[in-house]
Amino acid sequence: KAGVTQTPRYLIKTRGQQVTLSCSPISGHRSVSWYQQTPGQGLQFLFEYFSETQRNKGNFPGRFSGRQFSNSRSEMNVSTLELGDSALYLCASSLGLAEWNTGELFFGEGSRLTVL
Amino acid sequence: AQKVTQAQTEISVVEKEDVTLDCVYETRDTTYYLFWYKQPPSGELVFLIRRNSFDEQNEISGRYSWNFQKSTSSFNFTITASQVVDSAVYFCALELTGGGNKLTFGTGTQLKVEL
């Protein structure tokens, strides 16, 4: 079956702009998580959505937001971009059958954002 | 707060050698999950194993094996008879039970397997 699809794969923005990244989970998966990966901070959890509700959030400023649609597709938005936002943004999906189920995560290949 | 330490930044081995990747974790919670993920150059993280904190039984899957020791808070990963295709960055991660897929990752170990 098709894996997790993230778009766009690469993008370049300038400081102050905003960006929207998209993630299509594996069919049937209802949980979508977002992670930021940078050389300095490593992999950090941004937030997780399940059935259109954000049920967990990491320690990121309010400039980072997300949402999930009824078809489980998710978007994340970063406003007022800063140089430090340059990173690989990874989306992961899982079944998430129980409210707090810990499931195997399936990751996409990521969206690489460069902020100039 | 949780913490995962992978002290080995980079390991280089020759094909067919065995290699062990170390992982040490810190948490005050008594129930948690531990994970290993592989990240090839393409970027996506590939799930390798999940281990429940109540299950200290070691596991073997083909050339891969995992040694979970609660007494030392370690969850080490061994690749037997390494192959060039094993070259990747390997991440150890921890999630508290009820954590809603919020994983705390280590900094990763870059494994290079050469001919």
CSV table of C-alpha atoms in Angstrom, one decimal:
chain,number,residue,atom,x,y,z
A,1,LYS,CA,0.0,0.0,0.0
A,2,ALA,CA,1.1,3.6,-0.5
A,3,GLY,CA,3.3,5.1,2.2
A,4,VAL,CA,3.2,8.5,3.8
A,5,THR,CA,3.4,11.2,1.3
A,6,GLN,CA,4.7,14.6,2.1
A,7,THR,CA,4.6,17.7,-0.2
A,8,PRO,CA,6.5,19.6,-1.2
A,9,ARG,CA,9.8,17.7,-0.8
A,10,TYR,CA,12.0,20.8,-1.0
A,11,LEU,CA,11.2,24.5,-0.6
A,12,ILE,CA,13.1,27.7,-0.1
A,13,LYS,CA,11.6,30.7,1.7
A,14,THR,CA,12.8,34.0,3.1
A,15,ARG,CA,12.6,35.2,6.6
A,16,GLY,CA,9.2,36.6,7.5
A,17,GLN,CA,7.3,34.5,5.1
A,18,GLN,CA,5.0,31.7,6.0
A,19,VAL,CA,4.9,28.1,4.8
A,20,THR,CA,2.4,25.2,4.7
A,21,LEU,CA,3.5,21.6,4.5
A,22,SER,CA,1.2,18.8,3.6
A,23,CYS,CA,1.1,15.1,4.7
A,24,SER,CA,-1.1,12.3,3.4
A,25,PRO,CA,-1.0,9.3,5.8
A,26,ILE,CA,-1.3,5.7,5.0
A,27,SER,CA,-4.8,4.8,4.1
A,28,GLY,CA,-6.7,3.8,7.3
A,29,HIS,CA,-4.3,5.6,9.6
A,30,ARG,CA,-6.0,8.2,11.8
A,31,SER,CA,-3.0,9.5,13.7
A,32,VAL,CA,-0.5,12.0,12.2
A,33,SER,CA,2.5,13.3,14.0
A,34,TRP,CA,5.0,15.9,12.9
A,35,TYR,CA,8.7,16.1,13.8
A,36,GLN,CA,11.4,18.6,13.1
A,37,GLN,CA,14.9,17.4,12.4
A,38,THR,CA,17.9,19.8,12.5
A,39,PRO,CA,21.7,19.1,12.8
A,40,GLY,CA,21.8,21.0,16.1
A,41,GLN,CA,18.6,19.9,17.9
A,42,GLY,CA,18.1,16.5,16.3
A,43,LEU,CA,14.6,15.1,16.0
A,44,GLN,CA,12.0,17.0,18.0
A,45,PHE,CA,8.3,16.3,18.3
A,46,LEU,CA,6.0,19.1,17.1
A,47,PHE,CA,2.5,17.8,17.5
A,48,GLU,CA,0.2,14.9,16.9
A,49,TYR,CA,-3.4,14.8,15.5
A,50,PHE,CA,-5.9,12.1,15.8
A,51,SER,CA,-9.4,12.4,14.3
A,52,GLU,CA,-9.0,16.1,13.6
A,53,THR,CA,-8.0,16.9,17.2
A,54,GLN,CA,-4.6,17.9,18.4
A,55,ARG,CA,-3.9,15.6,21.3
A,56,ASN,CA,-0.3,16.2,22.0
A,57,LYS,CA,2.1,19.2,21.5
A,58,GLY,CA,5.8,19.7,21.7
A,59,ASN,CA,7.7,22.7,23.0
A,60,PHE,CA,7.6,24.9,19.9
A,61,PRO,CA,6.4,28.5,19.7
A,62,GLY,CA,2.9,29.4,18.5
A,63,ARG,CA,4.3,30.2,15.0
A,64,PHE,CA,4.1,26.4,14.5
A,65,SER,CA,0.6,25.2,14.0
A,66,GLY,CA,-1.2,22.3,12.3
A,67,ARG,CA,-4.5,20.8,11.5
A,68,GLN,CA,-6.0,17.5,10.4
A,69,PHE,CA,-8.8,17.1,8.0
A,70,SER,CA,-11.6,14.5,8.0
A,71,ASN,CA,-9.7,12.3,5.6
A,72,SER,CA,-6.8,12.3,8.0
A,73,ARG,CA,-4.6,14.4,5.8
A,74,SER,CA,-2.7,16.9,7.8
A,75,GLU,CA,-1.0,20.2,7.2
A,76,MET,CA,1.4,22.2,9.3
A,77,ASN,CA,2.1,25.9,9.0
A,78,VAL,CA,5.0,28.0,10.1
A,79,SER,CA,4.5,31.7,10.2
A,80,THR,CA,7.0,34.5,10.3
A,81,LEU,CA,9.8,32.2,9.3
A,82,GLU,CA,13.2,32.5,11.0
A,83,LEU,CA,16.6,31.2,9.8
A,84,GLY,CA,16.5,28.6,12.6
A,85,ASP,CA,13.3,27.1,11.1
A,86,SER,CA,15.5,25.6,8.3
A,87,ALA,CA,15.0,21.8,8.8
A,88,LEU,CA,13.7,18.6,7.6
A,89,TYR,CA,10.1,18.3,8.6
A,90,LEU,CA,8.9,14.7,9.0
A,91,CYS,CA,5.4,13.5,9.1
A,92,ALA,CA,4.5,10.1,10.6
A,93,SER,CA,1.2,8.2,10.6
A,94,SER,CA,-0.1,5.3,12.7
A,95,LEU,CA,-3.3,3.5,13.3
A,96,GLY,CA,-3.9,5.3,16.6
A,97,LEU,CA,-6.9,3.0,17.3
A,98,ALA,CA,-7.0,3.7,21.0
A,99,GLU,CA,-7.0,7.2,22.4
A,100,TRP,CA,-3.5,6.8,23.7
A,101,ASN,CA,-2.3,3.9,21.7
A,102,THR,CA,1.4,3.6,21.0
A,103,GLY,CA,1.7,2.3,17.5
A,104,GLU,CA,4.4,1.8,15.0
A,105,LEU,CA,5.1,5.0,13.2
A,106,PHE,CA,5.4,5.2,9.5
A,107,PHE,CA,7.4,8.2,8.3
A,108,GLY,CA,7.4,10.1,5.1
A,109,GLU,CA,10.6,11.2,3.4
A,110,GLY,CA,10.1,14.7,4.7
A,111,SER,CA,9.9,18.3,3.5
A,112,ARG,CA,13.2,20.0,3.5
A,113,LEU,CA,12.7,23.7,4.2
A,114,THR,CA,15.5,26.3,3.7
A,115,VAL,CA,15.0,29.8,5.1
A,116,LEU,CA,17.2,32.5,3.6
B,1,ALA,CA,11.9,14.9,31.5
B,2,GLN,CA,12.9,12.0,29.4
B,3,LYS,CA,16.3,11.7,27.8
B,4,VAL,CA,17.9,9.3,25.3
B,5,THR,CA,21.7,9.2,24.9
B,6,GLN,CA,23.5,7.6,21.9
B,7,ALA,CA,27.1,8.3,22.7
B,8,GLN,CA,28.4,6.9,19.5
B,9,THR,CA,28.2,9.6,16.9
B,10,GLU,CA,29.7,7.6,14.0
B,11,ILE,CA,30.8,4.0,13.6
B,12,SER,CA,32.7,2.5,10.7
B,13,VAL,CA,33.0,-1.2,10.1
B,14,VAL,CA,34.0,-3.5,7.4
B,15,GLU,CA,31.4,-5.7,5.8
B,16,LYS,CA,30.6,-8.9,7.7
B,17,GLU,CA,31.7,-7.5,11.0
B,18,ASP,CA,29.3,-7.4,13.9
B,19,VAL,CA,28.5,-4.0,15.3
B,20,THR,CA,26.6,-2.9,18.4
B,21,LEU,CA,24.9,0.5,18.7
B,22,ASP,CA,24.4,1.7,22.3
B,23,CYS,CA,21.4,3.5,23.7
B,24,VAL,CA,20.9,4.7,27.3
B,25,TYR,CA,17.7,6.3,28.4
B,26,GLU,CA,16.4,8.3,31.4
B,27,THR,CA,12.9,8.5,32.6
B,28,ARG,CA,11.2,8.5,36.0
B,29,ASP,CA,8.2,6.7,34.6
B,30,THR,CA,7.8,3.0,35.1
B,31,THR,CA,5.9,2.3,32.0
B,32,TYR,CA,7.3,3.3,28.6
B,33,TYR,CA,8.2,2.1,25.2
B,34,LEU,CA,11.6,2.0,23.5
B,35,PHE,CA,12.2,2.1,19.8
B,36,TRP,CA,14.9,1.8,17.2
B,37,TYR,CA,14.5,3.5,13.8
B,38,LYS,CA,16.8,3.5,10.8
B,39,GLN,CA,17.2,6.6,8.6
B,40,PRO,CA,18.7,5.9,5.2
B,41,PRO,CA,19.9,8.8,3.0
B,42,SER,CA,16.4,9.2,1.5
B,43,GLY,CA,15.3,10.7,4.8
B,44,GLU,CA,12.4,8.7,6.0
B,45,LEU,CA,12.7,6.9,9.3
B,46,VAL,CA,12.1,3.2,9.2
B,47,PHE,CA,10.7,1.4,12.2
B,48,LEU,CA,12.8,-1.5,13.4
B,49,ILE,CA,11.5,-2.5,16.8
B,50,ARG,CA,9.3,-1.4,19.7
B,51,ARG,CA,9.9,-2.8,23.2
B,52,ASN,CA,7.5,-2.4,26.2
B,53,SER,CA,9.2,-1.6,29.5
B,54,PHE,CA,7.7,-4.7,31.1
B,55,ASP,CA,9.3,-7.0,28.5
B,56,GLU,CA,13.0,-7.4,29.0
B,57,GLN,CA,13.3,-10.4,26.8
B,58,ASN,CA,15.9,-10.0,24.2
B,59,GLU,CA,14.8,-10.2,20.6
B,60,ILE,CA,16.4,-11.4,17.4
B,61,SER,CA,15.1,-10.7,13.9
B,62,GLY,CA,17.4,-12.1,11.2
B,63,ARG,CA,20.7,-10.3,11.5
B,64,TYR,CA,19.3,-7.8,14.1
B,65,SER,CA,19.2,-8.3,17.8
B,66,TRP,CA,18.3,-6.1,20.7
B,67,ASN,CA,19.4,-6.3,24.3
B,68,PHE,CA,17.1,-4.5,26.8
B,69,GLN,CA,18.4,-4.1,30.3
B,70,LYS,CA,16.3,-2.1,32.7
B,71,SER,CA,18.9,-2.3,35.5
B,72,THR,CA,21.3,-0.2,33.4
B,73,SER,CA,18.6,1.7,31.4
B,74,SER,CA,20.0,0.5,28.2
B,75,PHE,CA,18.5,-0.8,24.9
B,76,ASN,CA,21.4,-1.8,22.7
B,77,PHE,CA,21.1,-2.9,19.1
B,78,THR,CA,23.5,-5.4,17.4
B,79,ILE,CA,23.8,-6.1,13.7
B,80,THR,CA,25.5,-9.4,12.9
B,81,ALA,CA,27.5,-9.8,9.8
B,82,SER,CA,26.9,-6.2,8.7
B,83,GLN,CA,26.3,-5.3,5.1
B,84,VAL,CA,26.8,-2.2,3.0
B,85,VAL,CA,23.0,-1.8,2.9
B,86,ASP,CA,23.0,-1.3,6.7
B,87,SER,CA,24.8,2.0,6.2
B,88,ALA,CA,22.4,4.6,7.7
B,89,VAL,CA,21.7,6.7,10.8
B,90,TYR,CA,20.1,4.7,13.6
B,91,PHE,CA,18.0,6.4,16.2
B,92,CYS,CA,16.9,5.1,19.6
B,93,ALA,CA,13.8,6.6,21.0
B,94,LEU,CA,11.5,6.5,24.1
B,95,GLU,CA,7.9,7.2,24.5
B,96,LEU,CA,5.9,7.2,27.8
B,97,THR,CA,2.8,5.1,27.9
B,98,GLY,CA,-0.1,7.3,26.9
B,99,GLY,CA,2.3,9.6,25.2
B,100,GLY,CA,0.4,9.8,22.0
B,101,ASN,CA,3.2,9.1,19.6
B,102,LYS,CA,5.4,11.8,21.2
B,103,LEU,CA,8.8,10.1,20.9
B,104,THR,CA,12.0,11.4,22.5
B,105,PHE,CA,14.9,10.6,20.1
B,106,GLY,CA,18.5,10.2,20.7
B,107,THR,CA,21.0,12.1,18.5
B,108,GLY,CA,21.6,9.1,16.3
B,109,THR,CA,24.5,6.9,15.3
B,110,GLN,CA,25.9,7.1,11.8
B,111,LEU,CA,26.8,3.6,10.8
B,112,LYS,CA,29.1,3.2,7.7
B,113,VAL,CA,29.7,-0.3,6.4
B,114,GLU,CA,32.5,-0.5,3.9
B,115,LEU,CA,33.6,-3.3,1.6
